[in-house]
Structures are given as structure tokens and as C-alpha cells.
PDB file of C-alpha atoms in Angstrom:
ATOM      1  CA  VAL A  88      -0.137   6.902  -8.686  1.00 81.00           C
ATOM      2  CA  ARG A  89       2.806   4.100  -8.299  1.00 85.00           C
ATOM      3  CA  LEU A  90       1.298   2.641  -4.926  1.00 89.00           C
ATOM      4  CA  VAL A  91      -2.522   2.030  -7.356  1.00 93.00           C
ATOM      5  CA  GLY A  92       0.310   0.310  -9.961  1.00 94.00           C
ATOM      6  CA  LEU A  93       2.088  -1.730  -7.168  1.00 94.00           C
ATOM      7  CA  ARG A  94      -1.220  -2.838  -5.463  1.00 95.00           C
ATOM      8  CA  LEU A  95      -2.596  -3.890  -8.668  1.00 96.00           C
ATOM      9  CA  ASP A  96       0.641  -5.893  -9.461  1.00 96.00           C
ATOM     10  CA  LYS A  97       0.465  -7.348  -6.278  1.00 96.00           C
ATOM     11  CA  VAL A  98      -3.443  -8.362  -7.309  1.00 96.00           C
ATOM     12  CA  GLU A  99      -1.793 -10.028 -10.438  1.00 96.00           C
ATOM     13  CA  LYS A 100       1.054 -11.741  -8.768  1.00 95.00           C
ATOM     14  CA  ALA A 101      -1.384 -13.487  -5.625  1.00 95.00           C
ATOM     15  CA  LYS A 102      -3.897 -14.667  -7.905  1.00 94.00           C
ATOM     16  CA  ASP A 103      -1.508 -16.026 -10.837  1.00 94.00           C
ATOM     17  CA  SER A 104       0.249 -17.361  -7.667  1.00 94.00           C
ATOM     18  CA  GLY A 105      -2.819 -18.977  -5.794  1.00 93.00           C
ATOM     19  CA  HIS A 106      -2.845 -16.849  -3.194  1.00 95.00           C
ATOM     20  CA  ALA A 107      -6.592 -15.661  -3.301  1.00 93.00           C
ATOM     21  CA  ASP A 108      -6.550 -14.135   0.547  1.00 94.00           C
ATOM     22  CA  ILE A 109      -3.768 -12.104  -0.396  1.00 95.00           C
ATOM     23  CA  ALA A 110      -5.532 -10.813  -3.449  1.00 95.00           C
ATOM     24  CA  ALA A 111      -9.191 -10.096  -1.658  1.00 95.00           C
ATOM     25  CA  ARG A 112      -7.036  -7.994   0.850  1.00 96.00           C
ATOM     26  CA  GLU A 113      -5.531  -6.113  -1.592  1.00 96.00           C
ATOM     27  CA  ILE A 114      -8.832  -5.514  -3.907  1.00 96.00           C
ATOM     28  CA  ALA A 115     -10.123  -4.208  -0.573  1.00 95.00           C
ATOM     29  CA  LYS A 116      -7.689  -1.551   0.105  1.00 95.00           C
ATOM     30  CA  LEU A 117      -7.958  -0.549  -3.357  1.00 95.00           C
ATOM     31  CA  ARG A 118     -11.469  -0.164  -3.724  1.00 95.00           C
ATOM     32  CA  LEU A 119     -11.079   2.216  -0.420  1.00 92.00           C
ATOM     33  CA  GLN A 120      -8.904   4.631  -2.046  1.00 92.00           C
ATOM     34  CA  ILE A 121     -10.935   4.475  -5.304  1.00 93.00           C
ATOM     35  CA  VAL A 122     -13.938   5.768  -3.281  1.00 91.00           C
ATOM     36  CA  ALA A 123     -11.351   7.855  -1.582  1.00 89.00           C
ATOM     37  CA  LEU A 124     -10.577   9.915  -4.946  1.00 90.00           C
ATOM     38  CA  PRO A 125     -11.743  13.628  -4.419  1.00 88.00           C
ATOM     39  CA  LYS A 126     -15.261  13.611  -6.175  1.00 86.00           C
ATOM     40  CA  GLU A 127     -15.257  17.451  -7.038  1.00 86.00           C
ATOM     41  CA  SER A 128     -12.132  17.081  -9.176  1.00 87.00           C
ATOM     42  CA  VAL A 129     -12.995  18.040 -13.052  1.00 90.00           C
ATOM     43  CA  VAL A 130     -10.911  14.550 -13.721  1.00 90.00           C
ATOM     44  CA  ILE A 131     -12.806  12.343 -11.336  1.00 91.00           C
ATOM     45  CA  LYS A 132     -16.029  14.153 -13.094  1.00 92.00           C
ATOM     46  CA  GLU A 133     -15.378  13.017 -16.370  1.00 92.00           C
ATOM     47  CA  ALA A 134     -14.266   9.569 -15.467  1.00 93.00           C
ATOM     48  CA  ALA A 135     -17.653   8.990 -14.294  1.00 92.00           C
ATOM     49  CA  ALA A 136     -18.479   6.599 -16.685  1.00 92.00           C
ATOM     50  CA  ALA A 137     -15.007   4.707 -16.072  1.00 94.00           C
ATOM     51  CA  LEU A 138     -15.648   4.680 -12.363  1.00 94.00           C
ATOM     52  CA  ALA A 139     -19.309   3.547 -12.930  1.00 94.00           C
ATOM     53  CA  ARG A 140     -18.100  -0.139 -13.223  1.00 93.00           C
ATOM     54  CA  LEU A 141     -16.324  -0.626 -10.053  1.00 95.00           C
ATOM     55  CA  ASP A 142     -19.617   0.268  -8.318  1.00 92.00           C
ATOM     56  CA  ASP A 143     -20.669  -3.566  -9.717  1.00 91.00           C
ATOM     57  CA  ASP A 144     -19.220  -6.161  -7.088  1.00 91.00           C
ATOM     58  CA  ALA A 145     -19.511  -8.290  -9.776  1.00 92.00           C
ATOM     59  CA  PHE A 146     -16.384  -6.689 -11.842  1.00 94.00           C
ATOM     60  CA  TRP A 147     -14.429  -7.279  -8.058  1.00 95.00           C
ATOM     61  CA  ILE A 148     -15.195 -10.955  -8.127  1.00 91.00           C
ATOM     62  CA  SER A 149     -13.918 -12.168 -11.658  1.00 86.00           C
ATOM     63  CA  LEU A 150     -11.050  -9.862 -11.804  1.00 91.00           C
ATOM     64  CA  SER A 151      -9.567 -10.943 -14.952  1.00 93.00           C
ATOM     65  CA  HIS A 152      -6.202  -9.427 -16.453  1.00 94.00           C
ATOM     66  CA  ASP A 153      -8.421  -7.712 -19.237  1.00 95.00           C
ATOM     67  CA  ARG A 154      -9.529  -5.814 -16.081  1.00 96.00           C
ATOM     68  CA  LEU A 155      -6.496  -5.280 -14.489  1.00 96.00           C
ATOM     69  CA  GLU A 156      -5.865  -3.500 -17.628  1.00 96.00           C
ATOM     70  CA  PHE A 157      -8.709  -1.674 -17.697  1.00 96.00           C
ATOM     71  CA  LEU A 158      -7.586  -0.620 -13.781  1.00 96.00           C
ATOM     72  CA  ARG A 159      -4.020   0.425 -14.910  1.00 96.00           C
ATOM     73  CA  ALA A 160      -5.204   2.151 -17.903  1.00 96.00           C
ATOM     74  CA  GLU A 161      -8.210   3.983 -17.054  1.00 94.00           C
ATOM     75  CA  ILE A 162      -8.349   4.423 -13.133  1.00 95.00           C
ATOM     76  CA  LYS A 163      -4.558   4.688 -11.840  1.00 94.00           C
ATOM     77  CA  PRO A 164      -3.843   7.697 -13.884  1.00 93.00           C
ATOM     78  CA  LEU A 165      -7.071   9.355 -11.593  1.00 92.00           C
ATOM     79  CA  PHE A 166      -4.423   8.849  -8.536  1.00 90.00           C
ATOM     80  CA  ARG A 167      -2.899  12.236  -9.978  1.00 86.00           C
ATOM     81  CA  THR A 168      -5.874  14.216  -8.564  1.00 81.00           C
ATOM     82  CA  VAL A 169      -4.463  13.316  -4.797  1.00 77.00           C
ATOM     83  CA  SER A 170      -2.463  15.963  -3.220  1.00 66.00           C
ATOM     84  CA  GLU A 171      -3.308  16.615   0.276  1.00 61.00           C
ATOM     85  CA  ALA A 172      -2.055  13.012   1.449  1.00 64.00           C
ATOM     86  CA  ASP A 173       0.467  12.641   3.340  1.00 74.00           C
ATOM     87  CA  PHE A 174       3.258  11.806   0.965  1.00 83.00           C
ATOM     88  CA  LYS A 175       5.617  10.781   3.931  1.00 88.00           C
ATOM     89  CA  ALA A 176       2.992   8.351   4.745  1.00 89.00           C
ATOM     90  CA  MET A 177       1.974   7.068   1.685  1.00 88.00           C
ATOM     91  CA  ARG A 178       6.226   6.844   0.518  1.00 92.00           C
ATOM     92  CA  PHE A 179       5.931   4.569   3.651  1.00 95.00           C
ATOM     93  CA  GLU A 180       2.841   2.027   2.613  1.00 94.00           C
ATOM     94  CA  ARG A 181       4.293   2.346  -1.339  1.00 94.00           C
ATOM     95  CA  ASP A 182       8.042   0.574   0.207  1.00 96.00           C
ATOM     96  CA  LEU A 183       5.698  -1.901   2.487  1.00 97.00           C
ATOM     97  CA  LEU A 184       3.556  -2.782  -0.649  1.00 96.00           C
ATOM     98  CA  GLU A 185       6.571  -3.330  -2.718  1.00 97.00           C
ATOM     99  CA  TYR A 186       8.483  -5.380   0.289  1.00 97.00           C
ATOM    100  CA  SER A 187       5.403  -7.792   0.502  1.00 96.00           C
ATOM    101  CA  LEU A 188       4.946  -7.580  -3.666  1.00 96.00           C
ATOM    102  CA  ALA A 189       8.824  -9.032  -3.519  1.00 96.00           C
ATOM    103  CA  VAL A 190       8.416 -11.542  -0.932  1.00 95.00           C
ATOM    104  CA  LEU A 191       5.406 -12.876  -3.090  1.00 94.00           C
ATOM    105  CA  SER A 192       7.529 -12.985  -5.762  1.00 95.00           C
ATOM    106  CA  GLU A 193      10.177 -14.752  -4.042  1.00 95.00           C
ATOM    107  CA  GLU A 194      12.846 -11.919  -5.057  1.00 96.00           C
ATOM    108  CA  LYS A 195      14.958 -12.553  -2.204  1.00 95.00           C
ATOM    109  CA  GLU A 196      17.814  -9.782  -2.805  1.00 96.00           C
ATOM    110  CA  GLN A 197      15.085  -7.288  -3.845  1.00 97.00           C
ATOM    111  CA  ALA A 198      13.325  -7.950  -0.182  1.00 96.00           C
ATOM    112  CA  GLY A 199      16.284  -7.756   1.625  1.00 96.00           C
ATOM    113  CA  ALA A 200      16.980  -4.052   0.317  1.00 97.00           C
ATOM    114  CA  LEU A 201      13.416  -2.957   0.581  1.00 97.00           C
ATOM    115  CA  LYS A 202      13.477  -4.379   3.927  1.00 97.00           C
ATOM    116  CA  GLU A 203      16.393  -2.165   5.048  1.00 97.00           C
ATOM    117  CA  GLY A 204      15.109   0.882   3.715  1.00 97.00           C
ATOM    118  CA  ILE A 205      11.928   0.439   5.661  1.00 98.00           C
ATOM    119  CA  VAL A 206      14.249  -0.357   8.837  1.00 98.00           C
ATOM    120  CA  GLU A 207      15.733   3.003   8.113  1.00 96.00           C
ATOM    121  CA  GLN A 208      12.617   4.798   7.651  1.00 96.00           C
ATOM    122  CA  ILE A 209      11.039   3.195  11.247  1.00 97.00           C
ATOM    123  CA  SER A 210      14.369   3.819  13.191  1.00 96.00           C
ATOM    124  CA  GLU A 211      13.782   7.599  12.020  1.00 96.00           C
ATOM    125  CA  LEU A 212      10.997   7.785  14.241  1.00 96.00           C
ATOM    126  CA  PRO A 213      11.536  10.594  17.388  1.00 95.00           C
ATOM    127  CA  LEU A 214      10.568   8.561  20.374  1.00 95.00           C
ATOM    128  CA  SER A 215      10.778  11.816  21.720  1.00 95.00           C
ATOM    129  CA  VAL A 216       6.943  13.165  20.082  1.00 93.00           C
ATOM    130  CA  SER A 217       4.600  11.828  22.347  1.00 93.00           C
ATOM    131  CA  PHE A 218       2.396  10.339  19.526  1.00 90.00           C
ATOM    132  CA  VAL A 219       5.354   8.238  18.235  1.00 95.00           C
ATOM    133  CA  LYS A 220       5.845   7.581  21.675  1.00 96.00           C
ATOM    134  CA  GLN A 221       2.600   5.578  21.976  1.00 97.00           C
ATOM    135  CA  GLU A 222       3.968   2.910  19.607  1.00 97.00           C
ATOM    136  CA  GLU A 223       7.561   2.016  20.854  1.00 97.00           C
ATOM    137  CA  ALA A 224       6.678  -1.223  21.619  1.00 97.00           C
ATOM    138  CA  LEU A 225       6.028  -1.964  17.249  1.00 98.00           C
ATOM    139  CA  ILE A 226       8.758   0.978  16.390  1.00 98.00           C
ATOM    140  CA  ARG A 227      11.422  -1.131  18.178  1.00 97.00           C
ATOM    141  CA  ALA A 228       9.858  -4.837  17.483  1.00 98.00           C
ATOM    142  CA  ALA A 229      10.005  -3.636  14.186  1.00 98.00           C
ATOM    143  CA  GLN A 230      13.762  -2.972  13.784  1.00 97.00           C
ATOM    144  CA  THR A 231      14.475  -6.257  14.429  1.00 97.00           C
ATOM    145  CA  SER A 232      15.265  -9.331  11.909  1.00 95.00           C
ATOM    146  CA  HIS A 233      12.842 -11.700  14.345  1.00 96.00           C
ATOM    147  CA  TYR A 234      10.029  -9.651  13.316  1.00 97.00           C
ATOM    148  CA  TRP A 235      10.546  -9.741   9.875  1.00 97.00           C
ATOM    149  CA  ALA A 236      11.071 -13.265   9.540  1.00 95.00           C
ATOM    150  CA  LYS A 237       7.358 -13.765  11.133  1.00 95.00           C
ATOM    151  CA  ALA A 238       5.802 -11.064   9.556  1.00 94.00           C
ATOM    152  CA  ASP A 239       2.778 -11.538   7.754  1.00 95.00           C
ATOM    153  CA  GLU A 240       0.178  -9.417   5.807  1.00 95.00           C
ATOM    154  CA  ASP A 241      -1.356  -8.471   8.998  1.00 96.00           C
ATOM    155  CA  ALA A 242       1.758  -7.273  10.440  1.00 96.00           C
ATOM    156  CA  PHE A 243       2.492  -5.035   7.288  1.00 96.00           C
ATOM    157  CA  ASP A 244      -1.122  -3.597   7.366  1.00 95.00           C
ATOM    158  CA  GLU A 245      -0.536  -2.959  11.216  1.00 97.00           C
ATOM    159  CA  LEU A 246       2.787  -0.795  10.151  1.00 97.00           C
ATOM    160  CA  VAL A 247       0.565   1.103   7.702  1.00 95.00           C
ATOM    161  CA  ALA A 248      -2.033   2.071  10.056  1.00 95.00           C
ATOM    162  CA  LYS A 249       0.052   2.476  13.116  1.00 96.00           C
ATOM    163  CA  LEU A 250       3.473   4.286  11.865  1.00 97.00           C
ATOM    164  CA  GLY A 251       2.392   5.496   8.726  1.00 94.00           C
ATOM    165  CA  PRO A 252       0.799   8.013   9.892  1.00 92.00           C
ATOM    166  CA  LEU A 253       4.122   8.912  12.167  1.00 94.00           C
ATOM    167  CA  MET A 254       6.255   9.494   9.396  1.00 94.00           C
ATOM    168  CA  LYS A 255       5.533  13.106   9.147  1.00 91.00           C
ATOM    169  CA  PHE A 256       8.088  12.825  12.768  1.00 91.00           C
ATOM    170  CA  ARG A 257      10.553  11.347  11.276  1.00 90.00           C
ATOM    171  CA  GLU A 258      14.063  12.848  11.801  1.00 81.00           C
ATOM    172  CA  GLN A 259      16.459  12.401   9.000  1.00 67.00           C
ATOM    173  CA  SER A 260      19.757  11.667  10.145  1.00 56.00           C
TER     174      SER A 260
END
């Protein structure tokens, strides 16, 4: 639920600050999350009318503040039905989303603190596990300040796609 809330905040911030590309990217991710909601869930079936509005591309093309509020009020709570998800991967994605939102909002202190937490999570990945070892180059790079100085939306997507699923192997020290 929190991940969807942050994604909506980022869409709004990106739209308000003229970053249509970032907004479009986050909207696409949000739509994928919505499509992945468990169709057999009673809660989802009861929300069929609200969800049907989202099938129309026009809803997304002119995503106004009113429509964002509708998504927050009617759609975001539906994500409580998502249970089988890998929570460590979701937390990692949420932290990266929060970081990119802080960067977009020019909240340098918050971004710095979030980045430290993300780097710490990455550093806890055990290279002794073969799946993890396959991403060693990215794992090592993502722990450098040089990486973060150049990181953009593509870099964040790559981290979520490649390292998110590995978070379940993390070794807390």
C-alpha cells in the first residue's frame, strides 16, 4: 500500500515540476501493479466499477489532481490484498522510490539518509550465493558515490529489477 502511495506522490511531483517523462514512467509501473491485483479476491471483485474506470487510456492521459485523489482514495487501499509478494523486494523498491521522490523534491538531507539505507541493504547481499554473485558488478558499483552521482531513473529501474528479487538473501549483520 505504501509503495503505491509513494508512486502516486512521485507522479504528482513529477507532473507538477514538469517532468512528464518521469510521470509517464511511474504511471506505467502503477498500471502494471494494478493489473497484477489478485482478480479472485473478494475485495477486488467488489471494486470492479472503480477499477473499470482505469481501463480507459483517457483516464491516464489527463491524470488530474482529482484523478490522483481518486487513485489514492479508491485504488490504493486495494493493495492490502497483495499478500504473496516478496516483502524484502517490495521494501527495497519502496526505498528506491522514496529516494527518487526526495531527489525530485530536492530534499537533499532526506535523499542522503535514504541512499545510505539502500546502500546498506545492497551491502548485506551475500556474494556467496550464486544468484547474488551473478550481479556482483552492479552490487559493487551501487555501493559507490560515483554510481549515485550519475544514477537516473533507468539506474533505479535496473536496481529494482536486478537486485530487488535478491533481497530475500540479505544477511543482516
